Coordinates of C-alpha atoms and ligand atoms in Angstrom, one line a residue:
M1 CA 139.2 78.9 91.5
K2 CA 137.0 80.1 88.7
G3 CA 134.7 83.0 88.1
T4 CA 134.7 86.8 87.8
I5 CA 135.6 88.9 90.8
L6 CA 135.0 92.6 91.0
I7 CA 137.7 94.4 93.1
T8 CA 136.9 98.1 93.7
G9 CA 139.6 100.7 94.5
G10 CA 142.2 98.4 92.9
A11 CA 144.4 101.3 91.7
G12 CA 144.9 102.6 95.3
F13 CA 147.4 101.6 97.9
I14 CA 146.0 98.4 99.4
G15 CA 143.7 97.6 96.4
S16 CA 146.7 97.4 94.0
H17 CA 148.4 94.7 96.2
V18 CA 145.1 92.8 96.4
V19 CA 144.6 92.9 92.6
R20 CA 148.2 91.8 92.0
L21 CA 147.8 88.9 94.4
F22 CA 144.5 87.7 92.9
V23 CA 145.5 88.1 89.3
T24 CA 148.9 86.3 89.7
K25 CA 147.8 83.6 92.2
Y26 CA 144.5 82.6 90.6
S27 CA 144.7 82.4 86.8
G28 CA 141.2 80.9 86.8
Y29 CA 139.7 84.1 88.0
R30 CA 138.9 87.0 85.8
I31 CA 139.6 90.1 87.9
V32 CA 137.8 93.3 87.1
N33 CA 139.4 96.3 88.8
L34 CA 136.9 99.2 89.1
D35 CA 138.4 102.5 90.1
A36 CA 137.4 106.1 89.6
L37 CA 141.1 107.1 89.6
T38 CA 140.7 109.9 92.1
Y39 CA 143.9 111.6 93.3
A40 CA 144.6 108.4 95.2
G41 CA 144.2 106.0 92.3
N42 CA 147.3 105.4 90.2
L43 CA 147.5 102.8 87.4
E44 CA 151.3 102.9 87.6
N45 CA 150.8 100.8 90.7
L46 CA 149.7 97.9 88.4
K47 CA 151.7 98.4 85.3
D48 CA 153.5 95.0 85.8
I49 CA 150.2 93.1 85.5
A50 CA 148.2 95.4 83.2
D51 CA 148.6 93.1 80.2
L52 CA 147.8 89.8 81.9
P53 CA 144.8 88.0 80.2
N54 CA 142.7 87.6 83.4
Y55 CA 142.9 91.3 84.3
I56 CA 140.5 94.0 83.2
F57 CA 140.6 97.6 84.3
V58 CA 137.4 99.7 84.2
K59 CA 137.4 103.4 85.1
G60 CA 134.2 104.2 86.9
D61 CA 132.6 105.6 90.0
I62 CA 130.9 103.4 92.7
T63 CA 128.4 106.2 93.3
D64 CA 127.1 106.1 89.8
E65 CA 123.5 104.6 90.0
K66 CA 123.2 103.9 86.3
F67 CA 126.7 102.6 85.6
I68 CA 127.2 100.1 88.5
P69 CA 124.1 97.9 87.7
E70 CA 125.2 97.9 84.1
L71 CA 128.6 96.7 85.1
F72 CA 127.1 93.9 87.2
N73 CA 124.9 93.0 84.2
Q74 CA 127.9 93.0 81.8
Y75 CA 130.4 91.0 83.8
K76 CA 128.1 88.7 85.9
F77 CA 130.3 88.9 89.0
D78 CA 130.6 85.9 91.3
G79 CA 132.1 87.9 94.1
V80 CA 133.0 91.5 95.1
I81 CA 135.9 92.7 97.2
H82 CA 135.2 96.3 98.0
L83 CA 138.0 98.6 98.8
A84 CA 137.2 101.8 97.0
A85 CA 136.9 104.6 99.5
E86 CA 138.1 108.1 100.5
S87 CA 140.7 107.0 103.0
H88 CA 142.5 109.9 104.5
V89 CA 141.3 111.2 107.9
D90 CA 142.7 114.7 107.4
R91 CA 140.8 115.1 104.1
S92 CA 137.6 113.9 105.9
I93 CA 138.0 116.8 108.3
T94 CA 138.1 119.4 105.5
D95 CA 135.6 117.7 103.1
P96 CA 133.3 115.3 105.0
L97 CA 130.6 115.1 102.3
A98 CA 133.0 113.5 99.9
F99 CA 133.4 110.7 102.4
I100 CA 129.7 110.3 102.9
R101 CA 129.2 110.2 99.2
T102 CA 131.8 107.6 98.4
N103 CA 132.1 105.5 101.5
V104 CA 128.4 105.4 102.5
F105 CA 126.4 106.0 99.3
G106 CA 128.9 104.2 97.1
T107 CA 129.0 101.1 99.3
C108 CA 125.1 101.1 99.3
N109 CA 125.0 101.4 95.6
L110 CA 127.3 98.4 95.2
L111 CA 125.3 96.4 97.8
N112 CA 122.1 97.2 95.9
A113 CA 123.6 96.3 92.5
A114 CA 124.9 92.9 93.9
K115 CA 121.5 92.1 95.5
N116 CA 119.6 92.9 92.3
A117 CA 122.1 91.2 89.9
W118 CA 122.2 88.0 92.0
K119 CA 118.3 88.1 92.1
D120 CA 118.2 86.8 95.7
N121 CA 119.8 83.6 94.6
F122 CA 123.0 84.0 96.5
E123 CA 124.4 80.5 96.1
G124 CA 128.2 80.7 95.5
K125 CA 128.2 84.5 95.8
R126 CA 130.1 86.7 98.3
F127 CA 130.3 90.4 99.0
Y128 CA 133.4 91.2 100.9
H129 CA 133.6 94.7 102.5
V130 CA 137.1 95.9 103.5
S131 CA 136.9 98.2 106.6
T132 CA 139.0 99.7 109.2
D133 CA 139.8 99.5 112.9
E134 CA 139.0 103.2 113.2
V135 CA 135.2 102.3 113.5
Y136 CA 135.9 101.2 117.0
G137 CA 137.1 104.6 118.2
A138 CA 140.1 105.0 120.4
L139 CA 141.8 103.0 123.2
E140 CA 143.6 104.3 126.3
F141 CA 147.1 103.2 127.3
D142 CA 145.5 100.3 129.3
G143 CA 146.6 97.2 127.4
T144 CA 143.1 96.6 125.9
Y145 CA 142.5 95.7 122.3
F146 CA 139.8 96.1 119.7
T147 CA 138.0 92.8 119.2
E148 CA 135.2 91.9 116.8
N149 CA 132.7 92.7 119.7
T150 CA 134.0 96.1 120.5
K151 CA 131.2 98.7 120.3
Y152 CA 131.4 101.1 117.3
D153 CA 132.5 104.6 118.4
P154 CA 133.9 106.5 115.4
H155 CA 135.2 110.0 115.9
S156 CA 136.3 111.4 112.5
P157 CA 134.0 111.9 109.4
Y158 CA 136.2 109.2 107.8
S159 CA 135.7 106.6 110.5
A160 CA 132.0 107.6 110.9
S161 CA 131.5 107.0 107.1
K162 CA 133.3 103.6 107.3
A163 CA 131.2 102.6 110.4
S164 CA 128.0 103.6 108.5
S165 CA 129.1 101.5 105.5
D166 CA 129.7 98.5 107.8
H167 CA 126.2 98.9 109.2
F168 CA 124.7 98.9 105.7
V169 CA 126.6 95.8 104.8
R170 CA 125.2 94.0 107.8
A171 CA 121.8 95.3 107.1
Y172 CA 121.9 93.8 103.6
L173 CA 122.7 90.4 105.2
D174 CA 119.9 90.7 107.8
T175 CA 117.3 92.1 105.5
Y176 CA 118.0 90.4 102.1
G177 CA 120.3 87.5 103.0
L178 CA 123.1 89.0 100.9
P179 CA 126.2 86.8 101.8
V180 CA 128.6 89.4 103.2
V181 CA 131.8 89.2 105.1
I182 CA 133.7 92.2 106.7
S183 CA 137.2 92.8 107.9
N184 CA 138.5 95.6 110.0
C185 CA 142.2 96.2 109.7
S186 CA 144.8 98.4 111.4
N187 CA 147.2 100.8 109.7
N188 CA 149.0 99.4 106.6
Y189 CA 152.4 100.4 105.4
G190 CA 154.5 99.3 102.4
A191 CA 155.1 100.1 98.7
N192 CA 152.8 102.4 96.7
H193 CA 151.5 104.2 99.8
F194 CA 150.3 107.7 98.9
P195 CA 152.7 110.2 100.5
E196 CA 150.0 112.1 102.4
K197 CA 150.0 109.3 105.0
L198 CA 152.5 109.4 107.8
I199 CA 155.1 106.8 106.8
P200 CA 155.5 107.7 103.1
L201 CA 155.2 111.4 103.9
A202 CA 158.0 111.1 106.4
I203 CA 160.2 109.1 104.0
N204 CA 159.7 111.6 101.2
N205 CA 160.4 114.6 103.5
I206 CA 163.5 113.1 105.1
K207 CA 164.8 112.3 101.6
N208 CA 164.2 115.9 100.5
K209 CA 165.4 117.4 103.9
K210 CA 161.9 118.9 104.5
P211 CA 160.2 119.2 107.9
I212 CA 158.5 116.0 109.2
P213 CA 155.2 117.2 110.7
V214 CA 154.3 115.3 113.9
Y215 CA 150.8 116.0 115.2
G216 CA 150.6 117.1 118.9
K217 CA 153.3 115.5 120.9
G218 CA 153.6 112.4 118.7
E219 CA 152.2 110.2 121.5
N220 CA 149.4 108.6 119.5
V221 CA 149.8 104.9 118.9
R222 CA 149.0 102.9 115.7
D223 CA 149.2 99.2 115.1
W224 CA 151.2 98.8 111.8
L225 CA 150.7 95.9 109.4
W226 CA 152.7 95.3 106.1
V227 CA 150.2 95.8 103.2
N228 CA 151.1 92.5 101.6
D229 CA 150.0 90.8 104.9
H230 CA 146.7 92.6 104.7
A231 CA 146.3 91.4 101.1
R232 CA 147.0 87.8 102.2
A233 CA 144.4 88.2 105.0
I234 CA 141.9 89.4 102.4
D235 CA 142.6 86.4 100.2
T236 CA 142.1 84.1 103.3
I237 CA 138.9 85.7 104.4
F238 CA 137.4 85.9 100.9
H239 CA 137.9 82.2 100.4
N240 CA 137.5 80.8 103.9
G241 CA 135.7 83.3 106.0
K242 CA 132.2 82.5 107.3
T243 CA 129.3 84.5 105.8
G244 CA 128.1 87.2 108.1
Q245 CA 131.3 87.2 110.2
T246 CA 133.7 90.0 110.9
Y247 CA 137.4 89.5 111.2
N248 CA 139.9 91.9 112.7
I249 CA 143.3 92.1 111.0
G250 CA 146.3 93.6 112.7
G251 CA 150.0 93.5 113.1
N252 CA 150.2 93.2 116.9
N253 CA 152.7 95.9 116.4
E254 CA 152.0 99.1 118.3
W255 CA 154.2 102.2 117.8
K256 CA 154.0 105.7 119.2
N257 CA 154.2 108.1 116.2
I258 CA 157.3 109.8 117.5
D259 CA 159.1 106.5 118.1
L260 CA 158.3 105.4 114.6
I261 CA 159.6 108.7 113.1
Y262 CA 162.9 108.3 115.1
K263 CA 163.2 104.8 113.8
L264 CA 162.6 106.0 110.2
C265 CA 165.1 108.8 110.6
E266 CA 167.7 106.2 111.8
I267 CA 167.1 103.9 108.8
M268 CA 167.1 106.8 106.3
D269 CA 170.4 108.3 107.7
R270 CA 172.0 104.8 107.4
K271 CA 170.7 104.3 103.8
L272 CA 171.5 107.8 102.6
G273 CA 174.9 107.9 104.2
R274 CA 174.0 110.8 106.5
A275 CA 175.3 111.2 110.0
Q276 CA 173.1 109.4 112.6
G277 CA 170.8 112.1 114.1
E278 CA 170.8 114.4 111.1
S279 CA 167.3 113.6 109.8
A280 CA 165.8 113.6 113.3
Q281 CA 166.5 117.4 113.3
L282 CA 163.7 117.7 110.7
I283 CA 161.1 116.6 113.2
T284 CA 158.6 119.4 113.7
F285 CA 155.7 119.2 116.1
V286 CA 152.6 120.8 114.6
K287 CA 149.0 121.5 115.7
D288 CA 147.2 118.2 116.6
R289 CA 144.6 116.6 114.3
A290 CA 141.1 117.5 115.4
G291 CA 139.5 114.5 117.2
H292 CA 142.8 112.6 117.0
D293 CA 142.3 109.0 118.2
L294 CA 144.8 108.2 120.9
R295 CA 145.5 104.6 120.4
Y296 CA 144.5 101.7 118.0
A297 CA 145.4 98.1 118.7
I298 CA 143.9 95.1 117.1
D299 CA 143.2 91.6 118.6
S300 CA 143.4 89.4 115.5
S301 CA 143.2 86.1 117.4
K302 CA 139.9 85.1 115.7
L303 CA 141.4 85.3 112.2
Q304 CA 144.6 83.6 113.4
S305 CA 142.9 80.7 115.2
E306 CA 139.9 80.1 112.9
L307 CA 141.5 80.8 109.5
G308 CA 145.2 80.3 110.2
W309 CA 146.4 83.7 109.0
K310 CA 149.3 85.5 110.7
P311 CA 151.6 88.4 109.8
S312 CA 154.6 87.3 107.9
L313 CA 157.0 90.1 108.5
Q314 CA 158.6 91.8 111.6
F315 CA 158.1 95.6 111.5
E316 CA 161.8 96.6 111.4
E317 CA 162.3 94.3 108.4
G318 CA 159.1 95.7 106.8
L319 CA 160.2 99.3 107.3
E320 CA 163.6 98.6 105.8
K321 CA 161.9 97.0 102.7
T322 CA 159.5 100.0 102.5
V323 CA 162.3 102.6 102.6
D324 CA 164.2 100.6 100.0
W325 CA 161.2 100.6 97.8
Y326 CA 160.7 104.3 98.0
L327 CA 164.4 105.0 97.4
S328 CA 164.5 102.8 94.3
N329 CA 161.2 104.0 92.9
Q330 CA 162.0 107.7 92.8
E331 CA 160.1 108.1 89.5
W332 CA 156.9 106.8 91.2
L333 CA 157.3 109.2 94.0
D334 CA 158.2 112.1 91.7
N335 CA 155.1 111.3 89.5
V336 CA 152.8 111.2 92.5
T337 CA 154.1 114.3 94.2
S338 CA 154.1 116.3 90.9
G339 CA 150.7 115.0 89.7
Q340 CA 152.3 113.4 86.6
Y341 CA 150.8 110.0 87.4
Q342 CA 147.4 111.4 86.4
K343 CA 148.9 111.9 82.9
Y344 CA 150.1 108.3 83.0
Y345 CA 146.6 106.9 83.3
E346 CA 145.0 109.2 80.8
V347 CA 146.8 107.3 78.1
Q348 CA 147.0 103.8 79.6
Y349 CA 143.4 102.7 80.4
T350 CA 140.8 101.4 78.0
E351 CA 137.1 102.2 78.6
R352 CA 135.2 98.9 78.4
Ligands
NAD1 P1 143.5 104.7 98.9 O1 143.0 106.0 99.2 O2 145.0 104.5 98.6 O3 142.8 104.1 97.6 C1 141.4 104.2 97.4 C2 141.1 103.9 95.9 O4 139.7 104.0 95.7 C3 141.8 104.8 94.9 O5 142.3 104.0 93.9 C4 140.7 105.7 94.4 O6 140.8 106.1 93.1 C5 139.5 104.7 94.5 N1 138.2 105.4 94.7 C6 137.9 106.5 95.5 N2 136.7 106.9 95.4 C7 136.1 106.1 94.4 C8 134.8 106.0 93.8 N3 133.9 106.9 94.1 N4 134.6 105.1 92.9 C9 135.6 104.2 92.5 N5 136.8 104.2 93.0 C10 137.1 105.2 94.0 O7 143.0 103.8 100.0 P2 143.7 102.5 100.8 O8 144.6 103.0 101.9 O9 144.3 101.6 99.8 O10 142.4 101.8 101.5 C11 141.6 100.9 100.7 C12 140.5 100.4 101.6 O11 141.0 99.8 102.8 C13 139.6 101.6 102.1 O12 138.3 101.1 102.1 C14 140.1 101.9 103.5 O13 139.0 102.3 104.3 C15 140.5 100.5 104.0 N6 141.6 100.5 105.0 C16 142.7 101.2 104.8 C17 143.8 101.1 105.7 C18 145.1 101.8 105.6 O14 145.9 101.7 106.5 N7 145.3 102.4 104.5 C19 143.6 100.3 106.9 C20 142.4 99.6 107.0 C21 141.4 99.7 106.1
DAU2 O1 143.8 102.4 111.3 C1 143.5 102.3 109.9 C2 143.5 103.6 109.2 O2 144.9 104.0 109.1 C3 142.9 103.5 107.8 O3 141.5 103.2 108.0 C4 143.0 104.9 107.1 O4 142.5 104.8 105.8 C5 144.5 105.2 107.1 O5 144.7 106.5 106.4 C6 145.1 105.2 108.4 O6 144.6 106.3 109.2 P1 145.6 107.1 110.2 O7 144.9 108.5 110.4 O8 146.0 106.4 111.4 O9 146.9 107.3 109.2 P2 147.8 108.5 108.9 O10 149.0 108.0 108.2 O11 147.1 109.7 108.4 O12 148.3 108.9 110.4 C7 149.0 108.0 111.2 C8 149.3 108.7 112.6 O13 150.3 109.7 112.3 C9 148.1 109.4 113.2 O14 148.2 109.3 114.6 C10 148.3 110.9 112.7 C11 149.8 111.0 112.7 N1 150.3 112.0 111.6 C12 149.8 111.8 110.4 C13 150.3 112.7 109.4 C14 149.8 112.6 108.0 C15 151.2 112.9 112.0 O15 151.7 113.0 113.1 N2 151.7 113.7 111.0 C16 151.3 113.7 109.7 O16 151.7 114.5 108.8

């Protein structure tokens, strides 16, 4: 594998795992990680690979109309893996415009720069857009799944912005022939997950004996996938997926929120030497999220049968590993919750 690949959002949760996988697995690639380092971007996630010769970090914003074409001109990218986004549903409810700006306009700005830089000669080029299962809306408790043919029906400003970006990606294929590929993935969990999302928030609160907020009655269902398995899927699709296709990625692993929280409490009690049942007393039912999607469940059979990917880890094992990671990376958690990590990157990155 040779060439220069742009990965956007590589300082975030999933992006950092994707960057690490590509930088360490493919020494022939030059990986440029472009990230604006918003509150969700943290270069501490990548400190183990920061000095590798095939890795470059660039601080920049995907919405910048002047800077993005310059970046394409400077690095002559062969491919793009686009993960940068505003990603938290609750934030999208309080600040929808930020989501439109980054997820819709930012994606279009990248698409346009790729189209112009590649000058309509798309041989050997690929624009991979990383999206979410939330674009499909919500399922009932009826045993159905999201497939690649499920009609788009987003409900939150976040999912509407991701759906819109998906449409623009397809429009660039249909209108200009830009060689795109899209994946829509279910909920990820694992190391480096920002503790505003359910699993790391619960781990952090249990550890600190703080209330665990469960929205509504905790009956909503999510399909959880280990983040490293998502990164492996992205690797597979980037290299072997067919241009113009969409691939669903999921864990085939549905959990009601409340059952998941009880499971986490049980694991944490065991690991922290607390009496079983102690942490569950922290569970606090709070006002439901507006427009809260009831159930997500992914049918990933296309990816499994056509490209041979499958999840590598059982959920219980993944949760144990995740809890272990948070318990042995207290400094990361402290830095993130105190805002200290923003100081870390002020001194660590080089403007290129
Ligand atoms: P994250 O919020 O942890 O990270 C997002 C990263 O993008 C951060 O490093 C942030 O600094 C960067 N970023 C934000 N705005 C930017 C901008 N304007 N310019 C440049 N960089 C910017 O998100 P995540 O959970 O890692 O999600 C990554 C991608 O995967 C997103 O596109 C998301 O929609 C998608 N996705 C996430 C999940 C999940 O469970 N977390 C599941 C499916 C799909
Ligand atoms: O499905 C993929 C999506 O998964 C991604 O596209 C998003 O970027 C990612 O954030 C995630 O979205 P969710 O809204 O499903 O994740 P979150 O961790 O915010 O919430 C998971 C479930 O837990 C959801 O039903 C809401 C609930 N919840 C969440 C929080 C933060 C609570 O009950 N309490 C909480 O405090």
